[in-house]
Coordinates of C-alpha atoms and ligand atoms in Angstrom, one line a residue:
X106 CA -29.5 -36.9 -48.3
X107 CA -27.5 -37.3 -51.7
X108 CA -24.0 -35.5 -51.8
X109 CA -23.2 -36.6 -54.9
X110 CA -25.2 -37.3 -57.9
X111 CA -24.1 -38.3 -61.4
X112 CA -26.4 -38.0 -64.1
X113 CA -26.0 -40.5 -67.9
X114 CA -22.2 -39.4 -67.7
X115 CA -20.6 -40.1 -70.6
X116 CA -16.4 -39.9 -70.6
X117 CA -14.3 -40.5 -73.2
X118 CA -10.6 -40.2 -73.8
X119 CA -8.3 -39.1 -77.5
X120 CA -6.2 -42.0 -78.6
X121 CA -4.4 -42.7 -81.5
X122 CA -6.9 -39.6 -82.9
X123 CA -9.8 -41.7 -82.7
X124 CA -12.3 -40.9 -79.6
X125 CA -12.7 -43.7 -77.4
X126 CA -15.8 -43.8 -74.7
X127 CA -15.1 -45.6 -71.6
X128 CA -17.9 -44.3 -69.3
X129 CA -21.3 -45.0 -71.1
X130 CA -23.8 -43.0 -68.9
X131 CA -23.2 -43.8 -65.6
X132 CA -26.1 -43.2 -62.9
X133 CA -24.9 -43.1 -59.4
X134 CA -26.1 -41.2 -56.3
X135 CA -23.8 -41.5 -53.2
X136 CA -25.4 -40.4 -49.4
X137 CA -24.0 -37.9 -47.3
X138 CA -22.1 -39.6 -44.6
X139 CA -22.2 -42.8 -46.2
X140 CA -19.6 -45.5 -46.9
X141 CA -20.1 -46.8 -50.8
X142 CA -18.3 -49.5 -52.3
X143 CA -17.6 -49.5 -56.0
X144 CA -16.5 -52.2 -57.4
X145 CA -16.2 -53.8 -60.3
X146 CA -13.4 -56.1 -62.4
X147 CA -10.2 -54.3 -63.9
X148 CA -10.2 -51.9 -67.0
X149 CA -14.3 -51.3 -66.2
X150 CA -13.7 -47.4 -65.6
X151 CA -14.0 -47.0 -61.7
X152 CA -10.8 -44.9 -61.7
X153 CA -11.8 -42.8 -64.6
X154 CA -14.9 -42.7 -62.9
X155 CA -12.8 -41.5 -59.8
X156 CA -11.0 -39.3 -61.8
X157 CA -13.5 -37.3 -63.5
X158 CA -15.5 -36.6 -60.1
X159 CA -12.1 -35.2 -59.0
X160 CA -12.3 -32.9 -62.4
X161 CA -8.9 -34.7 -64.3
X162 CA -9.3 -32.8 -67.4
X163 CA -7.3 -36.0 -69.3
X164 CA -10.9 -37.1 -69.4
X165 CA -13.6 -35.2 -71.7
X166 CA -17.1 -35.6 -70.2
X167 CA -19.2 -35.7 -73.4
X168 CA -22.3 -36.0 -71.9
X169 CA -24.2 -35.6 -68.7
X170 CA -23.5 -34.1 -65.4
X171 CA -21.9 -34.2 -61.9
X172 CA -23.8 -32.5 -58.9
X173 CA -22.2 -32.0 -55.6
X174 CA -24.4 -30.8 -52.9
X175 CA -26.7 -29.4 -55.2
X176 CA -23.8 -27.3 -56.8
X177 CA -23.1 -28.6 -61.3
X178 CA -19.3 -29.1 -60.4
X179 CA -19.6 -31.1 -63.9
X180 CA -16.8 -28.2 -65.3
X181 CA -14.5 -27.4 -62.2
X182 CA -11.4 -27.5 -61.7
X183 CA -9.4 -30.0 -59.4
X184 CA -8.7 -27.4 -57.4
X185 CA -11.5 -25.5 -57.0
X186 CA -13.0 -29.4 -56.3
X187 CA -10.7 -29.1 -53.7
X188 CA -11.9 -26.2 -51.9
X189 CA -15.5 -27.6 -52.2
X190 CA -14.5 -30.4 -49.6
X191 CA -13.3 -33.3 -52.6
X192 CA -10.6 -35.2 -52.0
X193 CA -9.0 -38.4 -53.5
X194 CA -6.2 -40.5 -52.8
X195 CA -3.5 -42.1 -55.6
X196 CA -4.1 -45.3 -56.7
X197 CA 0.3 -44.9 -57.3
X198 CA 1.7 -42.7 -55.5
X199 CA 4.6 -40.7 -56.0
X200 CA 8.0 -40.3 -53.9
X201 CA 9.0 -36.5 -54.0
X202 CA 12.2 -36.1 -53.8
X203 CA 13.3 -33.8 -50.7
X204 CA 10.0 -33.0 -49.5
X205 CA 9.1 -34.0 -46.0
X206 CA 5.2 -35.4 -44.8
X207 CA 5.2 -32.2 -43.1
X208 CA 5.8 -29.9 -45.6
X209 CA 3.4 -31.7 -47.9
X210 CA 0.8 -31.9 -46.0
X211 CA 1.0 -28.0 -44.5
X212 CA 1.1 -26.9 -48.1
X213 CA -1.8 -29.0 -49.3
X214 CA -3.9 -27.6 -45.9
X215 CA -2.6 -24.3 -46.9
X216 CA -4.4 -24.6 -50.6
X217 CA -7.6 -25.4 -49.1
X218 CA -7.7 -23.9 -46.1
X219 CA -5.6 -20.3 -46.1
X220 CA -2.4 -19.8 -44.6
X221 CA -1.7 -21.4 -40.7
X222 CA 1.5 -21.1 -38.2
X223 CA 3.5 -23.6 -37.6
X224 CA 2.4 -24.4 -33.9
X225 CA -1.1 -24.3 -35.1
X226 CA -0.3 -26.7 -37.6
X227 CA 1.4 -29.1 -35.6
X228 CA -1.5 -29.5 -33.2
X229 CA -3.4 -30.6 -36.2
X230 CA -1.1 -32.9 -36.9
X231 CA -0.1 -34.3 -33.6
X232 CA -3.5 -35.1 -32.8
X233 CA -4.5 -36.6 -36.1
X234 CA -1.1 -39.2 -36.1
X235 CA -2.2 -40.0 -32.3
X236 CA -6.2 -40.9 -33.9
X237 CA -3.9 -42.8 -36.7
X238 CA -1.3 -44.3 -33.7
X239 CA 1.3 -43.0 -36.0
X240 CA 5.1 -42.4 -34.8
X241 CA 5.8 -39.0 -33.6
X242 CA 8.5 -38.9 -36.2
X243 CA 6.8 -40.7 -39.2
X244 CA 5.6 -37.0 -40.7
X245 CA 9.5 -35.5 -40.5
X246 CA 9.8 -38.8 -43.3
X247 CA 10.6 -37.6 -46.8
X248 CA 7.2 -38.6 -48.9
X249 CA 7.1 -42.1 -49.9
X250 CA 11.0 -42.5 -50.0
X251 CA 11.7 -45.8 -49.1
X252 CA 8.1 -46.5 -47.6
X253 CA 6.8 -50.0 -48.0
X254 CA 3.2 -50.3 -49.4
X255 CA 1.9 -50.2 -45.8
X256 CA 3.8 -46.7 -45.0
X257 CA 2.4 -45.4 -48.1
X258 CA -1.1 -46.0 -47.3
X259 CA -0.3 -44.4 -43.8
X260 CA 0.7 -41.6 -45.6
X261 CA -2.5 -41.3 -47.5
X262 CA -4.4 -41.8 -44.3
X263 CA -2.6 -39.1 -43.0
X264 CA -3.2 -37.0 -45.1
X265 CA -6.7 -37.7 -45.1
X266 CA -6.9 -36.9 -41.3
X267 CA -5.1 -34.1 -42.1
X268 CA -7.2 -32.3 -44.9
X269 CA -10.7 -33.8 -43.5
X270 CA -12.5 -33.6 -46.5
X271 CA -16.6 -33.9 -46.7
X272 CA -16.0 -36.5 -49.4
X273 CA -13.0 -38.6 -49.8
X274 CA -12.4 -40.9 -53.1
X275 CA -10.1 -43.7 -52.0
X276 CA -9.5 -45.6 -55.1
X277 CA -8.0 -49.3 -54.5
X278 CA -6.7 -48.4 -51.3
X279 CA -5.8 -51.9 -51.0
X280 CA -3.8 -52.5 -53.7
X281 CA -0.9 -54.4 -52.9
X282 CA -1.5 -54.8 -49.0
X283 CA -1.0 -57.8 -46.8
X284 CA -3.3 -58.9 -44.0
X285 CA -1.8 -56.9 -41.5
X286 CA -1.4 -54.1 -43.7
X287 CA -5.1 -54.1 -44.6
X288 CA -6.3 -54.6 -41.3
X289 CA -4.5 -51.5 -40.0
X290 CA -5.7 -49.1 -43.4
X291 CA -9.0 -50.3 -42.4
X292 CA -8.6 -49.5 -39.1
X293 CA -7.7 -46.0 -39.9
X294 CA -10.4 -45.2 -42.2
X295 CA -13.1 -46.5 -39.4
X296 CA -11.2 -44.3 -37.0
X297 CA -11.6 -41.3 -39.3
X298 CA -14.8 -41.9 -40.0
X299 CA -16.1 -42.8 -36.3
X300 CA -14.1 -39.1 -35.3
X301 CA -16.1 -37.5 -38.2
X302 CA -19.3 -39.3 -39.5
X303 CA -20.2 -36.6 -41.8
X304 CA -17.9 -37.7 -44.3
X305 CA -18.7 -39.2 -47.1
X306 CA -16.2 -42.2 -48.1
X307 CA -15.9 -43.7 -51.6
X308 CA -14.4 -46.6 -51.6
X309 CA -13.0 -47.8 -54.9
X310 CA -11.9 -51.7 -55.2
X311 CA -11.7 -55.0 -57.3
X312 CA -11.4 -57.2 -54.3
X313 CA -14.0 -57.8 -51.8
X314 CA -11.6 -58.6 -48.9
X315 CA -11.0 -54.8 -47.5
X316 CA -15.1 -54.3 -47.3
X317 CA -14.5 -57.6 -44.7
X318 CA -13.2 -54.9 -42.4
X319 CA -15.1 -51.8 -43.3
X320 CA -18.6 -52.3 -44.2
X321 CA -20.1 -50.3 -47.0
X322 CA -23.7 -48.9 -46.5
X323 CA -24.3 -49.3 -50.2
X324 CA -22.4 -50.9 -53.1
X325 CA -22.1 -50.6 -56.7
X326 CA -21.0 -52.2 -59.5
X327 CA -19.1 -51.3 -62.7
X328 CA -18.4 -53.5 -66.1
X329 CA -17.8 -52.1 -69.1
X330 CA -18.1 -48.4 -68.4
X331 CA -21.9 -48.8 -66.7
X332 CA -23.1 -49.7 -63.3
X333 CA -24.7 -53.1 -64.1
X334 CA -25.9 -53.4 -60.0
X335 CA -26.6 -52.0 -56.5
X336 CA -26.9 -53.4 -53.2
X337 CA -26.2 -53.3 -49.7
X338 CA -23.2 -54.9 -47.9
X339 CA -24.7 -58.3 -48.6
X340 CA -24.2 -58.0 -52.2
X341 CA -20.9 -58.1 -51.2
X342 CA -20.9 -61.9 -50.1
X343 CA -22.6 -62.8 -52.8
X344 CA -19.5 -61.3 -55.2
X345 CA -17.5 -63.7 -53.5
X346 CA -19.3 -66.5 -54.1
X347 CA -20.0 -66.2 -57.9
X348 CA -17.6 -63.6 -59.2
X349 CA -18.7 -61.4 -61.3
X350 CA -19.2 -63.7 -64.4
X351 CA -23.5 -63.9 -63.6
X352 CA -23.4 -60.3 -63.8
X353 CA -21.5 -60.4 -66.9
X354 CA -23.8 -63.1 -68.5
X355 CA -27.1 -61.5 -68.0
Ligands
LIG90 P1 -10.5 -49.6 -63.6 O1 -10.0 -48.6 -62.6 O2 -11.9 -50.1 -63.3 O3 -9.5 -50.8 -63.6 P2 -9.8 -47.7 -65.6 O4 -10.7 -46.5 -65.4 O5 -8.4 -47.6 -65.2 O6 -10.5 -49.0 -65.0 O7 -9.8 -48.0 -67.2 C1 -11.0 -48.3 -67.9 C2 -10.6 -48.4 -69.4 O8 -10.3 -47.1 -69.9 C3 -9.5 -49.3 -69.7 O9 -9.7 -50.0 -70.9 C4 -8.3 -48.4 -69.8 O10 -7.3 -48.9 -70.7 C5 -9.0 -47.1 -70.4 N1 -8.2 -45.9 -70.0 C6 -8.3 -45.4 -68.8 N2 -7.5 -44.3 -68.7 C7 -7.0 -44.1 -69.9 C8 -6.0 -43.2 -70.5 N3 -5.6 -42.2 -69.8 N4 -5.7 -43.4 -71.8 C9 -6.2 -44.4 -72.5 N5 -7.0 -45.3 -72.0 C10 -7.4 -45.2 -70.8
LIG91 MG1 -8.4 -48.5 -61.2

């Protein structure tokens, strides 16, 4: 069943006073419960891509349309994407100053979800750090103070766990990460995803190495604002082997 479907969307973004179009009608439809790789070289649009589904309103949708579940969510809000079951993680997250993993994520749960006690809320979050094999005391951490790459993308996963959203955008998840790191983010995310199958994952990267550990059920892939190719997971290898020059060329 398609979740998600994106119809000749056309973004663009003001600079200098002078319209530029990044996105230049993008098709994509992305399966319920799915895993779906895009990728695609740097600067191609995959995170204004990602941004626009999440409803950034940086970004002007000139043409086109986004369907979720069969609902035109082309105009909404972030929030209200929200509260339809959307969810997306930072390519750069932020530290905030003073503001504990706890706290964060109770008030994020709260804006989707409606107000919860405390006990009830730390079940929640007990049982999704033990799915995660996180440290008891990792969500009394102030957000992203001092965390290494690794932490940081715990955090996310956490959070995540936490909100378990029908359709998660995780955009470069793997930015930055070494081997161990990237084993253990992709270790979470098959964890989530084995606990809850439903949900949909998109999986946004320029490297082929983190879809080594989880495997996408369909790929696409971006240049130049437009999705040049689709495929299954052994697309993938090919990538590997010839870059994405061919694509380029033809
Ligand atoms: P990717 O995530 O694939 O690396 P981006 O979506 O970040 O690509 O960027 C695509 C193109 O759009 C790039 O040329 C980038 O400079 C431009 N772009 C993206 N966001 C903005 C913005 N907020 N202001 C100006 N240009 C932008
Ligand atoms: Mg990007």
């Amino acid at each position: 069943m398609i979740q998600l479907e994106i119809k000749n969307l056309h973004v663009e973004i003001i600079e200098d006073n002078k319209s530029k179009e990044i996105l230049k009608g993008i098709n994509l439809n992305v399966d319920k419960g799915n895993i779906h790789a895009l990728m695609g070289p740097n600067g191609s649009g995959k995170s204004t891509l990602a941004n626009v589904i999440m409803g950034n309103q940086e970004y002007s949708i000139s043409k086109g349309e986004i369907i979720f579940e069969g609902k035109n969510i082309t105009d909404l809000k972030v929030d209200e994407k929200a509260r339809l079951g959307i969810f997306m993680s930072f390519q750069y997250p932020q530290e905030i100053e003073g503001v504990t993993i706890r706290n964060f994520l109770k008030t994020a749960y709260q804006n989707l979800y409606g107000k919860i006690n405390v006990m009830e809320f730390k079940k929640i979050l007990d049982e999704k750090s033990e799915i995660l094999k996180l440290d008891e005391n990792f969500s009394e951490r102030y957000l992203n103070k001092g965390f290494s790459g690794g932490e940081k993308k715990k955090s996310e996963m956490l959070q995540l766990a936490v909100l378990n959203p029908k359709f998660a955008i995780l955009d470069e998840t793997d930015s930055g990460l070494d081997i161990d790191a990237l084993r253990s983010v992709s270790e979470s995310i098959n964890l989530l995803k084995e606990k809850n199958p439903e949900m949909t994952i998109l999986i946004i990267t320029h490297y082929k190495r983190i879809l080594e550990f989880i495997k996408p059920d369909k790929l696409s892939i971006m240049i130049k604002g437009k999705i040049v190719m689709e495929g299954n997971a052994e697309l993938v290898d090919q990538l590997e082997e010839k870059g994405y020059g061919w694509i380029e060329e033809e």
